[in-house]
Amino acid sequence: MSDRRPVGVFDSGVGGLSVLAALEKELPGERFIYYGDTAYAPYGTKTDTEVLGRAEAVTELLLAQGAKAVVIACNTATAAAAHVLRAERPELPIVAMEPALKPAAQSRHGGSILVLATPMTLRLNKFQRLMADWGEGAVPVPCPGLMELVERMDWEAAGVYVTETLERFRERKIDAVVLGCTHYVFLRPLLRELTEGKDILIVDGNAGTARQLRRVLESKNALSGAEKGGTVLQTSGEEAGALPVMERLLAFAREKL
Ligand code: DGL
């Protein structure tokens, strides 16, 4: 069977484009509608009720365009809303994200694991449960303000932010850095440079999320079956300003991440 309906993907802004690139790579035959909720960004410093409201509204928009599944390409929206969206729409396949602490913990060798994420992701229950299972040696590091620098593609300021963050932990032996916000995945090349020669693993959940989408679509018999899919970008922000930035970052993610 082939299901040519699109997969809806959303985030508060450009971060989920790093996930989208992984989805396209894993499932090149699928059609994707990516929605950046730019007008309401950032999510990570709002209340969970506000983010839940946005997640519901954006899911609605994606379903109105015929989405057969929704990928929450955002750790913050997952923590605030995935359980509610699933309860509200038990028939809709929803693939969600969490900081990739588990794979980081599995490769830990006695040192610390820094988990960089938004204040909300680190505060809510979902992450507390993850910490209870896999948190040995893990240090939650909230990074308010960092997603905004990625939104503006201000790599210089992001470099300063990340350097100062790592500097706070220079006394420790760091085994891994978890990029627990999809925006931070764009900083992977920068982090690689900053940690060069130090045997520090940099982990994100993007490839795992893409494999999970494949499994879910397969189990529902909902793969497109087409050879070539396609991607449409949408935003709640001002299109003339936001879309060119989204296109550039998607191209960057496809090539470099
Ligand atoms: N990209 C998001 C995440 O993965 C959220 C960033 C934000 O809106 O604060 O958590």
Coordinates of N, CA, C and O and ligand atoms in Angstrom, one line a residue, residues 11-16 40-45 73-77 97 117-119 121 147-148 180-184, ligand 1:
D11 N 8.4 22.7 14.9 CA 9.2 23.2 16.0 C 8.9 24.7 16.2 O 8.1 25.3 15.5
S12 N 9.5 25.2 17.3 CA 9.2 26.7 17.5 C 9.8 27.6 16.5 O 9.5 28.7 16.4
G13 N 10.7 27.0 15.7 CA 11.4 27.9 14.7 C 12.2 27.0 13.8 O 11.7 26.1 13.2
V14 N 13.5 27.4 13.7 CA 14.4 26.7 12.7 C 15.0 25.4 13.2 O 15.6 24.6 12.5
G15 N 15.0 25.1 14.6 CA 15.7 24.0 15.1 C 15.3 22.7 14.5 O 16.1 21.8 14.2
G16 N 14.0 22.5 14.3 CA 13.5 21.2 13.8 C 14.0 21.0 12.3 O 13.8 19.8 11.8
Y40 N 5.8 32.6 17.6 CA 5.6 32.2 19.0 C 6.9 31.7 19.7 O 6.8 31.2 20.8
A41 N 8.0 31.8 19.0 CA 9.3 31.4 19.6 C 9.8 32.4 20.5 O 9.5 33.6 20.4
P42 N 10.6 32.0 21.5 CA 11.0 30.7 21.9 C 9.9 30.0 22.7 O 9.1 30.6 23.3
Y43 N 9.9 28.6 22.7 CA 9.0 27.9 23.5 C 9.6 27.7 24.9 O 8.9 27.6 25.9
G44 N 10.9 27.5 24.9 CA 11.6 27.0 26.1 C 11.6 27.8 27.4 O 11.8 27.4 28.5
T45 N 11.2 29.1 27.2 CA 11.1 30.0 28.3 C 9.7 30.4 28.6 O 9.4 31.3 29.4
A73 N 9.4 18.0 16.2 CA 10.8 18.1 16.1 C 11.4 19.1 17.1 O 12.2 20.0 16.8
C74 N 11.0 18.9 18.3 CA 11.3 19.9 19.4 C 11.2 19.2 20.7 O 10.1 18.6 21.1
N75 N 12.3 19.2 21.5 CA 12.3 18.5 22.8 C 11.3 19.2 23.8 O 10.7 18.6 24.6
T76 N 11.3 20.6 23.7 CA 10.4 21.3 24.6 C 9.0 21.0 24.4 O 8.2 20.8 25.3
A77 N 8.5 21.1 23.1 CA 7.1 20.8 22.8 C 6.8 19.4 23.2 O 5.6 19.1 23.6
M97 N 10.4 13.7 20.6 CA 11.8 13.7 20.9 C 12.1 13.9 22.3 O 11.3 14.5 23.1
A117 N 19.9 21.9 27.1 CA 18.5 21.9 26.7 C 17.8 23.2 27.2 O 18.5 24.0 27.9
T118 N 16.6 23.4 26.8 CA 15.9 24.6 27.3 C 15.5 24.4 28.8 O 15.3 23.3 29.2
P119 N 15.2 25.6 29.4 CA 14.8 25.5 30.8 C 13.6 24.6 31.0 O 13.5 23.8 31.9
T121 N 12.4 22.0 29.1 CA 12.7 20.6 28.9 C 13.3 20.0 30.1 O 12.9 18.9 30.6
M147 N 18.8 29.4 21.8 CA 18.0 29.2 20.5 C 17.9 30.4 19.7 O 17.9 30.4 18.5
E148 N 17.8 31.6 20.4 CA 17.6 32.9 19.7 C 18.8 33.2 18.8 O 18.7 33.7 17.7
G180 N 20.2 18.6 23.6 CA 18.9 18.3 23.9 C 17.9 19.3 23.5 O 16.8 19.4 24.1
C181 N 18.2 20.1 22.5 CA 17.3 21.1 21.9 C 17.7 21.0 20.4 O 18.8 21.1 20.0
T182 N 16.7 20.9 19.5 CA 17.0 20.7 18.1 C 17.7 21.9 17.5 O 18.4 21.8 16.5
H183 N 17.5 23.1 18.1 CA 18.3 24.2 17.6 C 19.8 24.0 17.8 O 20.6 24.5 17.0
Y184 N 20.2 23.4 18.9 CA 21.6 23.3 19.3 C 22.3 22.3 18.3 O 23.5 22.4 18.3
Ligands
DGL1 N1 14.0 23.6 19.3 C1 13.4 23.4 20.6 C2 13.8 22.2 21.4 O1 14.2 21.2 20.8 C3 12.9 24.6 21.3 C4 13.6 25.9 21.4 C5 12.7 26.9 22.0 O2 11.8 27.3 21.4 O3 13.0 27.4 23.1 O4 13.6 22.2 22.6

